[in-house]
PDB file of C-alpha atoms and ligand atoms in Angstrom:
ATOM      1  CA  UNK A   1      -0.642  80.453   1.059  1.00  0.00           C
ATOM      2  CA  UNK A   2       0.003  82.950  -1.957  1.00  0.00           C
ATOM      3  CA  UNK A   3       3.710  83.795  -0.542  1.00  0.00           C
ATOM      4  CA  UNK A   4       6.744  81.722   1.989  1.00  0.00           C
ATOM      5  CA  UNK A   5       6.193  85.106   4.143  1.00  0.00           C
ATOM      6  CA  UNK A   6       2.795  83.737   5.314  1.00  0.00           C
ATOM      7  CA  UNK A   7       4.049  80.021   6.520  1.00  0.00           C
ATOM      8  CA  UNK A   8       4.216  80.285   9.983  1.00  0.00           C
ATOM      9  CA  UNK A   9       7.607  78.887  10.490  1.00  0.00           C
ATOM     10  CA  UNK A  10       8.400  82.457   8.453  1.00  0.00           C
ATOM     11  CA  UNK A  11       6.615  84.154  10.105  1.00  0.00           C
ATOM     12  CA  UNK A  12       7.213  83.753  13.490  1.00  0.00           C
ATOM     13  CA  UNK A  13      10.707  84.240  12.710  1.00  0.00           C
ATOM     14  CA  UNK A  14      10.492  87.759  11.191  1.00  0.00           C
ATOM     15  CA  UNK A  15       8.802  88.644  14.460  1.00  0.00           C
ATOM     16  CA  UNK A  16      11.702  87.611  16.441  1.00  0.00           C
ATOM     17  CA  UNK A  17      14.190  89.658  14.604  1.00  0.00           C
ATOM     18  CA  UNK A  18      11.666  92.181  14.371  1.00  0.00           C
ATOM     19  CA  UNK A  19      11.389  91.324  18.316  1.00  0.00           C
ATOM     20  CA  UNK A  20      15.183  91.210  19.128  1.00  0.00           C
ATOM     21  CA  UNK A  21      15.701  94.918  17.260  1.00  0.00           C
ATOM     22  CA  UNK A  22      13.519  96.724  19.692  1.00  0.00           C
ATOM     23  CA  UNK A  23      14.672  95.847  22.480  1.00  0.00           C
ATOM     24  CA  UNK A  24      17.778  97.185  21.366  1.00  0.00           C
ATOM     25  CA  UNK A  25      19.727  94.062  21.312  1.00  0.00           C
ATOM     26  CA  UNK A  26      20.356  94.396  17.670  1.00  0.00           C
ATOM     27  CA  UNK A  27      22.982  97.505  16.183  1.00  0.00           C
ATOM     28  CA  UNK A  28      24.065  97.588  12.854  1.00  0.00           C
ATOM     29  CA  UNK A  29      24.414  93.911  12.282  1.00  0.00           C
ATOM     30  CA  UNK A  30      24.349  92.625  15.839  1.00  0.00           C
ATOM     31  CA  UNK A  31      23.162  88.633  16.211  1.00  0.00           C
ATOM     32  CA  UNK A  32      22.130  85.957  14.388  1.00  0.00           C
ATOM     33  CA  UNK A  33      19.146  83.720  14.467  1.00  0.00           C
ATOM     34  CA  UNK A  34      18.736  80.465  12.687  1.00  0.00           C
ATOM     35  CA  UNK A  35      16.054  78.311  13.784  1.00  0.00           C
ATOM     36  CA  UNK A  36      15.516  73.600  13.011  1.00  0.00           C
ATOM     37  CA  UNK A  37      13.030  73.028   9.776  1.00  0.00           C
ATOM     38  CA  UNK A  38      10.102  70.761  10.850  1.00  0.00           C
ATOM     39  CA  UNK A  39       9.108  68.412   7.885  1.00  0.00           C
ATOM     40  CA  UNK A  40       6.207  70.133   7.134  1.00  0.00           C
ATOM     41  CA  UNK A  41       7.647  72.813   7.339  1.00  0.00           C
ATOM     42  CA  UNK A  42      10.238  72.487   4.932  1.00  0.00           C
ATOM     43  CA  UNK A  43       7.192  71.347   2.496  1.00  0.00           C
ATOM     44  CA  UNK A  44       4.948  74.097   2.999  1.00  0.00           C
ATOM     45  CA  UNK A  45       8.064  76.342   1.828  1.00  0.00           C
ATOM     46  CA  UNK A  46       9.521  74.237  -1.162  1.00  0.00           C
ATOM     47  CA  UNK A  47       7.101  75.773  -3.686  1.00  0.00           C
ATOM     48  CA  UNK A  48       9.183  79.106  -2.905  1.00  0.00           C
ATOM     49  CA  UNK A  49      12.613  77.397  -3.147  1.00  0.00           C
ATOM     50  CA  UNK A  50      14.656  78.695  -6.471  1.00  0.00           C
ATOM     51  CA  UNK A  51      14.468  76.395  -9.258  1.00  0.00           C
ATOM     52  CA  UNK A  52      18.804  75.182  -8.527  1.00  0.00           C
ATOM     53  CA  UNK A  53      20.229  75.384  -5.354  1.00  0.00           C
ATOM     54  CA  UNK A  54      23.423  77.493  -5.107  1.00  0.00           C
ATOM     55  CA  UNK A  55      26.650  75.933  -5.246  1.00  0.00           C
ATOM     56  CA  UNK A  56      27.327  73.970  -1.397  1.00  0.00           C
ATOM     57  CA  UNK A  57      29.959  75.564   1.047  1.00  0.00           C
ATOM     58  CA  UNK A  58      32.503  73.658   3.987  1.00  0.00           C
ATOM     59  CA  UNK A  59      31.340  75.199   7.335  1.00  0.00           C
ATOM     60  CA  UNK A  60      34.677  73.869   9.623  1.00  0.00           C
ATOM     61  CA  UNK A  61      32.114  72.201  11.954  1.00  0.00           C
ATOM     62  CA  UNK A  62      30.547  68.020  11.569  1.00  0.00           C
ATOM     63  CA  UNK A  63      27.377  67.228  13.142  1.00  0.00           C
ATOM     64  CA  UNK A  64      25.917  64.010  11.918  1.00  0.00           C
ATOM     65  CA  UNK A  65      22.653  64.512  13.386  1.00  0.00           C
ATOM     66  CA  UNK A  66      21.706  67.133  10.870  1.00  0.00           C
ATOM     67  CA  UNK A  67      23.094  66.145   7.499  1.00  0.00           C
ATOM     68  CA  UNK A  68      19.649  66.617   6.033  1.00  0.00           C
ATOM     69  CA  UNK A  69      18.676  68.992   8.210  1.00  0.00           C
ATOM     70  CA  UNK A  70      16.777  72.587   6.509  1.00  0.00           C
ATOM     71  CA  UNK A  71      17.421  75.194   7.815  1.00  0.00           C
ATOM     72  CA  UNK A  72      16.064  79.409   8.013  1.00  0.00           C
ATOM     73  CA  UNK A  73      18.992  82.436   8.939  1.00  0.00           C
ATOM     74  CA  UNK A  74      19.780  85.988   9.507  1.00  0.00           C
ATOM     75  CA  UNK A  75      22.744  86.752   6.149  1.00  0.00           C
ATOM     76  CA  UNK A  76      25.989  87.460   7.321  1.00  0.00           C
ATOM     77  CA  UNK A  77      25.978  91.415   7.754  1.00  0.00           C
ATOM     78  CA  UNK A  78      22.408  92.073   7.561  1.00  0.00           C
ATOM     79  CA  UNK A  79      20.568  93.763  10.059  1.00  0.00           C
ATOM     80  CA  UNK A  80      17.569  92.601  12.222  1.00  0.00           C
ATOM     81  CA  UNK A  81      16.509  95.920  11.771  1.00  0.00           C
ATOM     82  CA  UNK A  82      15.643  95.443   8.271  1.00  0.00           C
ATOM     83  CA  UNK A  83      14.247  91.327   8.430  1.00  0.00           C
ATOM     84  CA  UNK A  84      10.668  92.459   8.113  1.00  0.00           C
ATOM     85  CA  UNK A  85      10.475  95.023   6.112  1.00  0.00           C
ATOM     86  CA  UNK A  86      12.661  93.528   3.093  1.00  0.00           C
ATOM     87  CA  UNK A  87      13.269  89.855   4.567  1.00  0.00           C
ATOM     88  CA  UNK A  88      14.345  88.257   0.569  1.00  0.00           C
ATOM     89  CA  UNK A  89      17.619  89.687   1.306  1.00  0.00           C
ATOM     90  CA  UNK A  90      18.314  89.958   5.234  1.00  0.00           C
ATOM     91  CA  UNK A  91      17.233  85.650   5.938  1.00  0.00           C
ATOM     92  CA  UNK A  92      17.625  82.602   3.911  1.00  0.00           C
ATOM     93  CA  UNK A  93      16.817  78.796   3.874  1.00  0.00           C
ATOM     94  CA  UNK A  94      19.898  76.599   3.503  1.00  0.00           C
ATOM     95  CA  UNK A  95      19.694  72.886   2.750  1.00  0.00           C
ATOM     96  CA  UNK A  96      22.717  70.715   4.602  1.00  0.00           C
ATOM     97  CA  UNK A  97      24.530  67.863   3.195  1.00  0.00           C
ATOM     98  CA  UNK A  98      24.367  63.965   3.994  1.00  0.00           C
ATOM     99  CA  UNK A  99      27.776  64.471   5.302  1.00  0.00           C
ATOM    100  CA  UNK A 100      26.700  67.065   7.601  1.00  0.00           C
ATOM    101  CA  UNK A 101      29.312  69.158   7.231  1.00  0.00           C
ATOM    102  CA  UNK A 102      28.020  71.793   4.596  1.00  0.00           C
ATOM    103  CA  UNK A 103      25.915  74.423   3.230  1.00  0.00           C
ATOM    104  CA  UNK A 104      23.451  75.330   0.393  1.00  0.00           C
ATOM    105  CA  UNK A 105      21.112  78.145  -0.146  1.00  0.00           C
ATOM    106  CA  UNK A 106      17.668  76.989  -1.207  1.00  0.00           C
ATOM    107  CA  UNK A 107      15.579  80.189  -0.862  1.00  0.00           C
ATOM    108  CA  UNK A 108      15.738  84.658   0.281  1.00  0.00           C
ATOM    109  CA  UNK A 109      19.717  86.182   0.824  1.00  0.00           C
ATOM    110  CA  UNK A 110      19.007  87.416  -2.487  1.00  0.00           C
ATOM    111  CA  UNK A 111      21.338  88.895  -4.092  1.00  0.00           C
ATOM    112  CA  UNK A 112      25.212  87.167  -3.264  1.00  0.00           C
ATOM    113  CA  UNK A 113      23.893  87.066   0.158  1.00  0.00           C
ATOM    114  CA  UNK A 114      25.386  84.606   2.645  1.00  0.00           C
ATOM    115  CA  UNK A 115      24.586  82.665   5.955  1.00  0.00           C
ATOM    116  CA  UNK A 116      25.770  84.498   9.513  1.00  0.00           C
ATOM    117  CA  UNK A 117      29.066  84.493  10.202  1.00  0.00           C
ATOM    118  CA  UNK A 118      28.431  82.705  13.224  1.00  0.00           C
ATOM    119  CA  UNK A 119      26.564  79.646  11.601  1.00  0.00           C
ATOM    120  CA  UNK A 120      29.158  77.196  12.925  1.00  0.00           C
ATOM    121  CA  UNK A 121      27.890  77.978  16.246  1.00  0.00           C
ATOM    122  CA  UNK A 122      24.509  77.872  15.308  1.00  0.00           C
ATOM    123  CA  UNK A 123      25.460  74.058  13.441  1.00  0.00           C
ATOM    124  CA  UNK A 124      27.212  73.055  16.991  1.00  0.00           C
ATOM    125  CA  UNK A 125      24.507  74.290  19.112  1.00  0.00           C
ATOM    126  CA  UNK A 126      21.498  72.883  17.572  1.00  0.00           C
ATOM    127  CA  UNK A 127      23.509  69.645  17.121  1.00  0.00           C
ATOM    128  CA  UNK A 128      24.416  69.498  20.815  1.00  0.00           C
ATOM    129  CA  UNK A 129      20.639  71.041  21.526  1.00  0.00           C
ATOM    130  CA  UNK A 130      18.793  68.446  19.270  1.00  0.00           C
ATOM    131  CA  UNK A 131      20.543  64.987  21.241  1.00  0.00           C
ATOM    132  CA  UNK A 132      20.093  66.771  24.677  1.00  0.00           C
ATOM    133  CA  UNK A 133      16.067  67.576  24.544  1.00  0.00           C
ATOM    134  CA  UNK A 134      15.767  64.100  22.010  1.00  0.00           C
ATOM    135  CA  UNK A 135      14.850  66.502  19.075  1.00  0.00           C
ATOM    136  CA  UNK A 136      12.327  68.954  20.833  1.00  0.00           C
ATOM    137  CA  UNK A 137      15.056  71.743  20.377  1.00  0.00           C
ATOM    138  CA  UNK A 138      14.680  74.120  17.468  1.00  0.00           C
ATOM    139  CA  UNK A 139      15.679  77.359  17.927  1.00  0.00           C
ATOM    140  CA  UNK A 140      18.937  78.887  18.599  1.00  0.00           C
ATOM    141  CA  UNK A 141      19.618  82.869  19.234  1.00  0.00           C
ATOM    142  CA  UNK A 142      22.964  84.914  19.440  1.00  0.00           C
ATOM    143  CA  UNK A 143      22.292  89.002  20.398  1.00  0.00           C
ATOM    144  CA  UNK A 144      24.196  91.678  22.024  1.00  0.00           C
ATOM    145  CA  UNK A 145      21.749  91.871  24.992  1.00  0.00           C
ATOM    146  CA  UNK A 146      23.444  94.996  26.576  1.00  0.00           C
ATOM    147  CA  UNK A 147      23.394  94.375  30.230  1.00  0.00           C
ATOM    148  CA  UNK A 148      24.223  90.714  30.362  1.00  0.00           C
ATOM    149  CA  UNK A 149      27.594  91.756  28.327  1.00  0.00           C
ATOM    150  CA  UNK A 150      28.174  94.553  30.985  1.00  0.00           C
ATOM    151  CA  UNK A 151      28.066  92.220  34.168  1.00  0.00           C
ATOM    152  CA  UNK A 152      31.161  90.092  31.838  1.00  0.00           C
ATOM    153  CA  UNK A 153      33.242  93.264  32.262  1.00  0.00           C
ATOM    154  CA  UNK A 154      32.800  93.378  36.179  1.00  0.00           C
ATOM    155  CA  UNK A 155      31.849  89.267  37.262  1.00  0.00           C
ATOM    156  CA  UNK A 156      33.923  86.403  37.716  1.00  0.00           C
ATOM    157  CA  UNK A 157      34.085  84.539  34.114  1.00  0.00           C
ATOM    158  CA  UNK A 158      32.787  81.079  35.340  1.00  0.00           C
ATOM    159  CA  UNK A 159      29.317  79.513  35.270  1.00  0.00           C
ATOM    160  CA  UNK A 160      28.901  80.030  39.157  1.00  0.00           C
ATOM    161  CA  UNK A 161      29.172  83.281  39.039  1.00  0.00           C
ATOM    162  CA  UNK A 162      27.150  84.208  36.845  1.00  0.00           C
ATOM    163  CA  UNK A 163      24.487  81.709  37.229  1.00  0.00           C
ATOM    164  CA  UNK A 164      24.057  82.328  40.891  1.00  0.00           C
ATOM    165  CA  UNK A 165      23.866  86.351  40.012  1.00  0.00           C
ATOM    166  CA  UNK A 166      21.760  85.724  37.596  1.00  0.00           C
ATOM    167  CA  UNK A 167      18.781  83.350  40.132  1.00  0.00           C
ATOM    168  CA  UNK A 168      19.634  86.069  42.558  1.00  0.00           C
ATOM    169  CA  UNK A 169      18.247  88.937  40.685  1.00  0.00           C
ATOM    170  CA  UNK A 170      14.804  88.108  39.058  1.00  0.00           C
ATOM    171  CA  UNK A 171      12.610  85.250  41.330  1.00  0.00           C
ATOM    172  CA  UNK A 172      11.654  83.626  38.169  1.00  0.00           C
ATOM    173  CA  UNK A 173      15.220  83.003  36.663  1.00  0.00           C
ATOM    174  CA  UNK A 174      16.213  79.535  38.663  1.00  0.00           C
ATOM    175  CA  UNK A 175      12.098  77.979  37.466  1.00  0.00           C
ATOM    176  CA  UNK A 176      12.905  79.507  33.627  1.00  0.00           C
ATOM    177  CA  UNK A 177      16.482  78.117  33.485  1.00  0.00           C
ATOM    178  CA  UNK A 178      17.412  75.500  36.762  1.00  0.00           C
ATOM    179  CA  UNK A 179      20.724  74.275  35.199  1.00  0.00           C
ATOM    180  CA  UNK A 180      22.418  77.724  35.402  1.00  0.00           C
ATOM    181  CA  UNK A 181      24.265  79.743  32.107  1.00  0.00           C
ATOM    182  CA  UNK A 182      27.462  78.975  30.921  1.00  0.00           C
ATOM    183  CA  UNK A 183      30.530  81.386  30.429  1.00  0.00           C
ATOM    184  CA  UNK A 184      32.871  80.954  27.829  1.00  0.00           C
ATOM    185  CA  UNK A 185      36.158  83.543  28.498  1.00  0.00           C
ATOM    186  CA  UNK A 186      36.391  86.180  25.488  1.00  0.00           C
ATOM    187  CA  UNK A 187      37.461  84.585  21.371  1.00  0.00           C
ATOM    188  CA  UNK A 188      37.186  85.999  18.453  1.00  0.00           C
ATOM    189  CA  UNK A 189      33.860  84.780  16.563  1.00  0.00           C
ATOM    190  CA  UNK A 190      33.228  83.058  14.108  1.00  0.00           C
ATOM    191  CA  UNK A 191      34.823  80.299  13.345  1.00  0.00           C
ATOM    192  CA  UNK A 192      34.982  76.848  14.339  1.00  0.00           C
ATOM    193  CA  UNK A 193      36.977  77.273  17.755  1.00  0.00           C
ATOM    194  CA  UNK A 194      34.667  79.343  19.018  1.00  0.00           C
ATOM    195  CA  UNK A 195      31.459  77.043  17.465  1.00  0.00           C
ATOM    196  CA  UNK A 196      33.821  73.942  19.863  1.00  0.00           C
ATOM    197  CA  UNK A 197      33.771  76.120  23.269  1.00  0.00           C
ATOM    198  CA  UNK A 198      29.497  77.573  23.119  1.00  0.00           C
ATOM    199  CA  UNK A 199      28.037  73.840  22.343  1.00  0.00           C
ATOM    200  CA  UNK A 200      30.367  72.590  25.037  1.00  0.00           C
ATOM    201  CA  UNK A 201      28.624  75.455  27.527  1.00  0.00           C
ATOM    202  CA  UNK A 202      25.686  73.693  25.658  1.00  0.00           C
ATOM    203  CA  UNK A 203      24.553  70.287  26.691  1.00  0.00           C
ATOM    204  CA  UNK A 204      24.167  71.833  30.335  1.00  0.00           C
ATOM    205  CA  UNK A 205      23.215  74.996  29.505  1.00  0.00           C
ATOM    206  CA  UNK A 206      20.246  76.091  27.585  1.00  0.00           C
ATOM    207  CA  UNK A 207      22.226  79.256  27.137  1.00  0.00           C
ATOM    208  CA  UNK A 208      25.640  80.654  27.507  1.00  0.00           C
ATOM    209  CA  UNK A 209      27.411  83.977  27.636  1.00  0.00           C
ATOM    210  CA  UNK A 210      30.084  84.936  25.142  1.00  0.00           C
ATOM    211  CA  UNK A 211      32.371  87.578  26.796  1.00  0.00           C
ATOM    212  CA  UNK A 212      32.691  90.997  25.679  1.00  0.00           C
ATOM    213  CA  UNK A 213      30.912  90.037  23.296  1.00  0.00           C
ATOM    214  CA  UNK A 214      26.800  88.379  24.048  1.00  0.00           C
ATOM    215  CA  UNK A 215      24.423  85.790  24.792  1.00  0.00           C
ATOM    216  CA  UNK A 216      23.082  82.425  23.099  1.00  0.00           C
ATOM    217  CA  UNK A 217      20.162  80.890  23.583  1.00  0.00           C
ATOM    218  CA  UNK A 218      18.380  77.815  22.868  1.00  0.00           C
ATOM    219  CA  UNK A 219      14.624  76.534  23.096  1.00  0.00           C
ATOM    220  CA  UNK A 220      11.715  74.402  21.589  1.00  0.00           C
ATOM    221  CA  UNK A 221      10.720  77.540  20.118  1.00  0.00           C
ATOM    222  CA  UNK A 222      10.586  81.427  19.624  1.00  0.00           C
ATOM    223  CA  UNK A 223       9.118  82.413  21.899  1.00  0.00           C
ATOM    224  CA  UNK A 224      10.598  80.172  24.347  1.00  0.00           C
ATOM    225  CA  UNK A 225      13.783  80.987  22.998  1.00  0.00           C
ATOM    226  CA  UNK A 226      12.987  84.726  22.600  1.00  0.00           C
ATOM    227  CA  UNK A 227      12.199  84.073  27.195  1.00  0.00           C
ATOM    228  CA  UNK A 228      14.653  82.937  28.121  1.00  0.00           C
ATOM    229  CA  UNK A 229      17.353  85.799  26.064  1.00  0.00           C
ATOM    230  CA  UNK A 230      14.603  88.211  27.829  1.00  0.00           C
ATOM    231  CA  UNK A 231      14.195  86.837  31.542  1.00  0.00           C
ATOM    232  CA  UNK A 232      18.376  86.727  31.404  1.00  0.00           C
ATOM    233  CA  UNK A 233      19.423  90.193  29.982  1.00  0.00           C
ATOM    234  CA  UNK A 234      16.399  91.590  32.632  1.00  0.00           C
ATOM    235  CA  UNK A 235      17.594  89.722  35.009  1.00  0.00           C
ATOM    236  CA  UNK A 236      21.278  91.533  33.922  1.00  0.00           C
ATOM    237  CA  UNK A 237      19.871  94.015  34.044  1.00  0.00           C
ATOM    238  CA  UNK A 238      18.608  94.833  37.741  1.00  0.00           C
ATOM    239  CA  UNK A 239      22.049  93.241  39.125  1.00  0.00           C
ATOM    240  CA  UNK A 240      23.500  96.112  36.651  1.00  0.00           C
ATOM    241  CA  UNK A 241      21.634  98.752  38.608  1.00  0.00           C
ATOM    242  CA  UNK A 242      21.670  96.996  42.105  1.00  0.00           C
ATOM    243  CA  UNK A 243      25.532  97.174  41.670  1.00  0.00           C
ATOM    244  CA  UNK A 244      25.199 101.008  40.697  1.00  0.00           C
ATOM    245  CA  UNK A 245      22.916 102.255  42.764  1.00  0.00           C
ATOM    246  CA  UNK A 246      24.870 101.036  46.526  1.00  0.00           C
ATOM    247  CA  UNK A 247      27.932 101.079  44.792  1.00  0.00           C
ATOM    248  CA  UNK A 248      28.431  97.966  44.927  1.00  0.00           C
ATOM    249  CA  UNK A 249      26.763  96.907  48.532  1.00  0.00           C
ATOM    250  CA  UNK A 250      24.077  94.451  48.377  1.00  0.00           C
ATOM    251  CA  UNK A 251      22.240  94.624  52.070  1.00  0.00           C
ATOM    252  CA  UNK A 252      19.826  91.831  51.219  1.00  0.00           C
ATOM    253  CA  UNK A 253      19.572  89.049  47.805  1.00  0.00           C
ATOM    254  CA  UNK A 254      17.930  86.519  47.045  1.00  0.00           C
ATOM    255  CA  UNK A 255      19.455  83.610  49.477  1.00  0.00           C
ATOM    256  CA  UNK A 256      20.510  79.977  48.791  1.00  0.00           C
ATOM    257  CA  UNK A 257      18.014  78.233  51.033  1.00  0.00           C
ATOM    258  CA  UNK A 258      14.942  80.391  49.027  1.00  0.00           C
ATOM    259  CA  UNK A 259      16.234  78.742  45.935  1.00  0.00           C
ATOM    260  CA  UNK A 260      15.946  75.770  46.915  1.00  0.00           C
ATOM    261  CA  UNK A 261      12.284  77.161  48.489  1.00  0.00           C
ATOM    262  CA  UNK A 262      11.865  77.533  44.972  1.00  0.00           C
ATOM    263  CA  UNK A 263      13.212  74.702  42.876  1.00  0.00           C
ATOM    264  CA  UNK A 264      11.273  72.980  45.261  1.00  0.00           C
ATOM    265  CA  UNK A 265       7.629  74.444  45.140  1.00  0.00           C
ATOM    266  CA  UNK A 266       8.142  74.773  41.409  1.00  0.00           C
ATOM    267  CA  UNK A 267       9.081  70.996  41.056  1.00  0.00           C
ATOM    268  CA  UNK A 268      12.516  72.387  38.908  1.00  0.00           C
ATOM    269  CA  UNK A 269      15.957  70.888  40.261  1.00  0.00           C
ATOM    270  CA  UNK A 270      18.371  73.406  40.448  1.00  0.00           C
ATOM    271  CA  UNK A 271      21.923  72.844  39.582  1.00  0.00           C
ATOM    272  CA  UNK A 272      23.489  72.020  43.127  1.00  0.00           C
ATOM    273  CA  UNK A 273      27.377  72.541  42.221  1.00  0.00           C
ATOM    274  CA  UNK A 274      25.871  76.304  42.121  1.00  0.00           C
ATOM    275  CA  UNK A 275      24.683  76.718  45.494  1.00  0.00           C
ATOM    276  CA  UNK A 276      26.752  76.737  49.005  1.00  0.00           C
TER     277      UNK A 276
HETATM  278  P1  13P B   1      26.550  88.182  10.647  1.00  0.00           P
HETATM  279  O1  13P B   1      26.126  89.159  10.224  1.00  0.00           O
HETATM  280  O2  13P B   1      27.725  87.464  10.342  1.00  0.00           O
HETATM  281  O3  13P B   1      25.681  87.664  11.585  1.00  0.00           O
HETATM  282  O4  13P B   1      27.579  88.577  12.016  1.00  0.00           O
HETATM  283  C1  13P B   1      26.941  89.103  13.457  1.00  0.00           C
HETATM  284  C2  13P B   1      27.326  89.005  14.659  1.00  0.00           C
HETATM  285  O5  13P B   1      26.534  88.706  15.740  1.00  0.00           O
HETATM  286  C3  13P B   1      28.823  88.190  15.163  1.00  0.00           C
HETATM  287  O6  13P B   1      29.363  87.807  16.551  1.00  0.00           O
HETATM  288 ZN1   ZN B   2      27.837  88.569  17.726  1.00  0.00          ZN
END
């Protein structure tokens, strides 16, 4: 290995940023991505760490189960468009202290850059998803998925309404997220309050929607997490088109019994709270 960019976790992280950019979900500095590194990832990257880590910064949130972890993160105010051509200024690696309440930069985020302003939300989501998946979850992804955002102007902001609309708009959806999706009301981004509200949703769901803002998706690796965001946004796009074409008239859709039949044949358990 001659550069940190050839290490699979860094390579995969950069690729996912570029994939999101190509989808059109990351205007300007919109969106952010974090990855909780394995012990092997940290060992492979450590030779490239700075000689001196930077100062500790308190996050305003705390999680015991993330003490001592390392994360790759996008930088605040950095453009996904620039991650691939200029990673050293766009992304970095942070270490979490032994109290689980502060980070410090050990690599990247060059020339005074800092982790994403949504790091508190990512951090709390990582904590909840790590616990909910027995440690399997490693990726948290926030994107400004256009059609998901558009739907938050017209659908009631409930988990039930969004989960049903998404399940009914693409046949794969109940298989990919059988528990549904969570919905958070509009909130000021970037702080502890929105972090706590989102992580409450992530106890039940793999993904949460921020009204008039965007989508949070989680998963064990980059493929699954990006695939989840892509599936949700594709379904939202279909629903937007359907409503736009028919002036709001939906002549037929996937029925609740159809949804139950999919769940049965694919061996998943649908959230019955969202079925009639
Ligand atoms: P950052 O540039 O700090 O990551 O913020 C972008 C964003 O999408 C805020 O919600
Ligand atoms: Zn955002």
